[in-house]
Tab-separated table of C-alpha atoms in Angstrom:
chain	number	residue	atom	x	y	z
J	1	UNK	CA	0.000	0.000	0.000
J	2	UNK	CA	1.247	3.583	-0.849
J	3	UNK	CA	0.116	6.828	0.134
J	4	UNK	CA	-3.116	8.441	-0.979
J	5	UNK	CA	-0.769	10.260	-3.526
J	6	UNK	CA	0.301	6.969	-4.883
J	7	UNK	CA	3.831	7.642	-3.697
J	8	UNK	CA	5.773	5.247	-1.365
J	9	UNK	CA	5.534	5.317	2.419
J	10	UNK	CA	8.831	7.118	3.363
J	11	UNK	CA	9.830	5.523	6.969
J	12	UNK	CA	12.181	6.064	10.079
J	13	UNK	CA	13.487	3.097	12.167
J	14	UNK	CA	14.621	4.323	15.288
J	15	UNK	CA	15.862	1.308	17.814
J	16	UNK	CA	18.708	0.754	19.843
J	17	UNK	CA	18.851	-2.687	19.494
J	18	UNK	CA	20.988	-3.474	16.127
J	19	UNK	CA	20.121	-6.519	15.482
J	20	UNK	CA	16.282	-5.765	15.511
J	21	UNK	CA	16.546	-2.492	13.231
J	22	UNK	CA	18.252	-4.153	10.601
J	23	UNK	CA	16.120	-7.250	10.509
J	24	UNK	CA	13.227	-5.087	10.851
J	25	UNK	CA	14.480	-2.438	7.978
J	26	UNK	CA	15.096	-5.603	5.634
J	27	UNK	CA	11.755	-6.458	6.124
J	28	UNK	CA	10.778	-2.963	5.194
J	29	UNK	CA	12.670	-2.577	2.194
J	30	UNK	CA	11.177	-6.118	0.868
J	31	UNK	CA	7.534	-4.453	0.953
J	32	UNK	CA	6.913	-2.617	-2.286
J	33	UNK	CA	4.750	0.152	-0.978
J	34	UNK	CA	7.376	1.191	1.899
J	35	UNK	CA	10.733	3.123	1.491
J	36	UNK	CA	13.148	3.469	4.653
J	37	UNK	CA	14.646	6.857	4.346
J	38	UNK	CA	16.409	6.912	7.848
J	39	UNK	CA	17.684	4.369	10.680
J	40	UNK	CA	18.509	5.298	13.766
J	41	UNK	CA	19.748	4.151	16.990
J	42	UNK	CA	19.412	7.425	19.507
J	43	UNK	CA	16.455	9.949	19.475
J	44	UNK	CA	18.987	12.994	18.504
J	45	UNK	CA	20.066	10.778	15.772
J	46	UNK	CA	16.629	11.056	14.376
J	47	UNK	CA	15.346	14.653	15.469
J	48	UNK	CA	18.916	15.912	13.334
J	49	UNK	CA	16.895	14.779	10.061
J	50	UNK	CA	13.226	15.265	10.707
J	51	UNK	CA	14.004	17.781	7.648
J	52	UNK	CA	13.640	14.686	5.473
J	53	UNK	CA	10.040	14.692	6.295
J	54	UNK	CA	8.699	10.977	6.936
J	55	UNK	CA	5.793	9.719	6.044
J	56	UNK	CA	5.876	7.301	9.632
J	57	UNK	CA	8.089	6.835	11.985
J	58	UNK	CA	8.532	3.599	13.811
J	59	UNK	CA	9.671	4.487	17.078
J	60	UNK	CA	10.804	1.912	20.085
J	61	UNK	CA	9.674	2.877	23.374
J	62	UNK	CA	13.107	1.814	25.656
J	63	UNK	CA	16.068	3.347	24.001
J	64	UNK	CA	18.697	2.579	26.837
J	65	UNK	CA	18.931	6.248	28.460
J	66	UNK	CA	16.282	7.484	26.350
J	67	UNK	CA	12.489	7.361	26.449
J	68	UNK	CA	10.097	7.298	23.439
J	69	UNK	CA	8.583	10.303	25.544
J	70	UNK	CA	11.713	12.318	25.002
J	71	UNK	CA	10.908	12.161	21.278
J	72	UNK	CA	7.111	13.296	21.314
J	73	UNK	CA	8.577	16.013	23.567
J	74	UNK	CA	10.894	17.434	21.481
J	75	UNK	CA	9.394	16.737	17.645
J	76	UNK	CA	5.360	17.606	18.734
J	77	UNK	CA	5.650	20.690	19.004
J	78	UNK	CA	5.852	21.825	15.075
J	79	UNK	CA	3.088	22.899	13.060
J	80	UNK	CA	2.900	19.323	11.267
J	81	UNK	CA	3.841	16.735	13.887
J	82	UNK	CA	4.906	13.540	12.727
J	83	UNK	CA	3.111	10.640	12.723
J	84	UNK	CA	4.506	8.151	15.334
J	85	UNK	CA	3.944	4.228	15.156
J	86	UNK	CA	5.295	3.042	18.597
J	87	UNK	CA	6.760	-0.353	17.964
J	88	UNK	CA	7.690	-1.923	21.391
J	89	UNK	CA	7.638	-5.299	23.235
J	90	UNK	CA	5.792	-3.988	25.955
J	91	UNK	CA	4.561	-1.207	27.761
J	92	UNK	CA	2.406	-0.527	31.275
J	93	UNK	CA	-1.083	1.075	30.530
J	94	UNK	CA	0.353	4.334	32.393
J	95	UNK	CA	3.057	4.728	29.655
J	96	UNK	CA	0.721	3.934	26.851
J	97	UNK	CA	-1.892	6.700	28.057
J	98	UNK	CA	1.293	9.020	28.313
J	99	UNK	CA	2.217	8.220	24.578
J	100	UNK	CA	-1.736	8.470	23.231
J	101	UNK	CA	-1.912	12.120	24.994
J	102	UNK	CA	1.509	12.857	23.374
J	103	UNK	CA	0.488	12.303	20.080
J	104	UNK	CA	1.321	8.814	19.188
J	105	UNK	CA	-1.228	7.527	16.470
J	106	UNK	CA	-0.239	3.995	17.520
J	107	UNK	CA	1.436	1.574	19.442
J	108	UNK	CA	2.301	-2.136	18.099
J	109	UNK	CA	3.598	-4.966	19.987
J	110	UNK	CA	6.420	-6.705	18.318
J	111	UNK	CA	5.559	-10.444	18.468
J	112	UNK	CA	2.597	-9.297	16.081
J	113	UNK	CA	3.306	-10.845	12.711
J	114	UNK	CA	5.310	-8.697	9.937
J	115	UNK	CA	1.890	-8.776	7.885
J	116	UNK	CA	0.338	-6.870	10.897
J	117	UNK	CA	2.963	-4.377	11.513
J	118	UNK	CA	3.074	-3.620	7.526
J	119	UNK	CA	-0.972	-2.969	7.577
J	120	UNK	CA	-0.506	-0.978	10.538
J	121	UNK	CA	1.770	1.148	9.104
J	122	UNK	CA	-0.634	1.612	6.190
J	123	UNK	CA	-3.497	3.093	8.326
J	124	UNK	CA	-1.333	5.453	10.341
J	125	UNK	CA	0.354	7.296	7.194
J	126	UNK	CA	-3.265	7.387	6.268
J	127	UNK	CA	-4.712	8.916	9.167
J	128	UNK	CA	-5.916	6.395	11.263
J	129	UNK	CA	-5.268	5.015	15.043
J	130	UNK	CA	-4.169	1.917	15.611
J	131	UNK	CA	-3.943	0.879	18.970
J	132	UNK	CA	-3.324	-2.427	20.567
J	133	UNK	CA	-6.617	-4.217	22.130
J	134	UNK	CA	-4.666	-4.654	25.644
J	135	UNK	CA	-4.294	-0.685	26.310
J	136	UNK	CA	-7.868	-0.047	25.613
J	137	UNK	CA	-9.049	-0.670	28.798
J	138	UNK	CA	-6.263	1.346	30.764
J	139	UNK	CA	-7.490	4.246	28.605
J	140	UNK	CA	-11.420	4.007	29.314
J	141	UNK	CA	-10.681	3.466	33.237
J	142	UNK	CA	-8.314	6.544	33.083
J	143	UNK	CA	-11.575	8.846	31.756
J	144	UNK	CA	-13.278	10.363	34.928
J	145	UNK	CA	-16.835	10.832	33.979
J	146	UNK	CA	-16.628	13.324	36.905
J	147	UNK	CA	-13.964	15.484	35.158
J	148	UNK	CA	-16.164	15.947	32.204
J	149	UNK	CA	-17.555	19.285	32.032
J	150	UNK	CA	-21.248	18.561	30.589
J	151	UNK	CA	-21.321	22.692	29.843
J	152	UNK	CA	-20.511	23.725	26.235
J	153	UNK	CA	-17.345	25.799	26.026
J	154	UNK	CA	-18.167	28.856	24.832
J	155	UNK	CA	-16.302	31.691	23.220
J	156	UNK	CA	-15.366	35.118	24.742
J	157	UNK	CA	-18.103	36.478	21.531
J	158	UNK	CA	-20.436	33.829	22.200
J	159	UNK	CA	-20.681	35.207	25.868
J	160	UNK	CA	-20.685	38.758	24.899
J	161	UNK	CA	-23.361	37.793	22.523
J	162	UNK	CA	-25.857	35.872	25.203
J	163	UNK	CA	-25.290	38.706	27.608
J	164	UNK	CA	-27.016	41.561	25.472
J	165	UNK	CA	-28.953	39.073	24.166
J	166	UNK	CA	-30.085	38.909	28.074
J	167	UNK	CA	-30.857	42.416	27.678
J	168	UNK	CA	-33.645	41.765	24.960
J	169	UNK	CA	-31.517	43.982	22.162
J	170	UNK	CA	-32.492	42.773	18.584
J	171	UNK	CA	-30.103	41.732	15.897
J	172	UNK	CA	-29.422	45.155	14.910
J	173	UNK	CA	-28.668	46.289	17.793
J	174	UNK	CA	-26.506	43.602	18.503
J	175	UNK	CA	-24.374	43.982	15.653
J	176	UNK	CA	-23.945	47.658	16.586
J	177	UNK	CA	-22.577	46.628	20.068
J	178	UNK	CA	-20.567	43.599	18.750
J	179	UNK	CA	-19.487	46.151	15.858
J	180	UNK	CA	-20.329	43.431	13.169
J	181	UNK	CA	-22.752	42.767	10.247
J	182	UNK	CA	-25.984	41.351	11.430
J	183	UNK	CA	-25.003	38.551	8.948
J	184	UNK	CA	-21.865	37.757	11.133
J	185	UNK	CA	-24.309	38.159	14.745
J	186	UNK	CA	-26.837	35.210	12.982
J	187	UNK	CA	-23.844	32.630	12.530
J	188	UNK	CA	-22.539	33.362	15.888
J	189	UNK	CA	-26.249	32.610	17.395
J	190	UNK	CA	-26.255	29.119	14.818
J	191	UNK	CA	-23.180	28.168	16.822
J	192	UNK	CA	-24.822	29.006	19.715
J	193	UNK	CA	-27.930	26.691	18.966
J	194	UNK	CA	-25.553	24.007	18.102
J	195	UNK	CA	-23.179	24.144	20.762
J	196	UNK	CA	-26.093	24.477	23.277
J	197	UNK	CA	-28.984	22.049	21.472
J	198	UNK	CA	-31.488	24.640	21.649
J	199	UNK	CA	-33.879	26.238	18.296
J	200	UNK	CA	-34.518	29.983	19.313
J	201	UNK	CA	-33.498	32.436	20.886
J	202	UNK	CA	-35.762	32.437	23.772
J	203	UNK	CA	-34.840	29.355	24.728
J	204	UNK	CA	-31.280	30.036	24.263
């Protein structure tokens, strides 16, 4: 499988363990739709040519004094992360949620078959999530119904908006306050209606 543009997958292969990258990047290489681009055994290694802009990278989570972590850290933070396939043998559920709020777009254990790990790479260059079945449950017992604010989060407009709204002020008038077109104070209230599951204004 290639990208949506019909070009290869462009990959990185960062592991520590030698004997693991290589077998793994041979495997790679074999795969017609896939084209290994970098291989790396440290995190700077890899961060020192994120210019070459891959497609995936696959991305061990224990690299001796360095943490998979320390990547997402330092590589996020752009305006076009990269998308991150963690391959590992094993991780607790505390470390996997760390990695999903991160940014990861998935984590793959390695005694999955080299069919697996080839599809999975496939659906993250694509978009997708692709998650192993045994950190699902850590990550629905870490979300505290509690925490959820059932309140729609409304904008510093949208507030502005319900509060002369409040004071029975038509569109017009609204618009004049708000110094906008009345077009502009009509898709603010849609948003309000949406965000808020209501139909007019009096029940707004």
């Amino acid at each position: 499988m290639s990208t949506p543009q019909g070009e290869n997958i462009r990959l990185f292969v960062v592991d520590d363990h030698a004997l693991f990258r290589e077998g793994l990047v041979h495997l790679l290489k074999s795969h017609p739709g896939f084209e290994v681009i970098g291989t790396y055994s440290t995190i700077a290694g890899a961060l020192s040519e994120v210019n070459k802009k891959p497609d995936v990278v696959l991305l061990d989570v224990d690299l001796g004094a360095e943490r998979a972590l320390d990547f997402l850290k330092d590589n996020q933070s752009g305006e076009a992360p990269l998308k991150i396939l963690i391959v590992t043998a094993g991780i607790s559920d505390q470390e996997a949620m760390q990695l999903v709020h991160a940014g990861v777009r998935g984590i793959f254990h390695k005694h999955n078959a080299p069919e697996a790990l080839c599809a999975a790479i496939c659906r993250v260059a694509v978009g997708d999530v692709v998650l192993e079945p045994d950190y699902l449950k850590g990550l629905f017992a870490a979300v505290d119904p509690k925490s959820v604010d059932p309140r729609p989060q409304l904008s510093e407009r949208e507030l502005f908006l319900l509060r002369v709204l409040l004071q029975g002020l038509s569109n017009k008038e609204i618009a004049s306050a708000m110094h906008l077109s009345e077009g502009s104070v009509k898709a603010i209230l849609r948003a309000l209606f949406d965000k808020t599951g209501v139909r007019s204004r009096s029940q707004l």
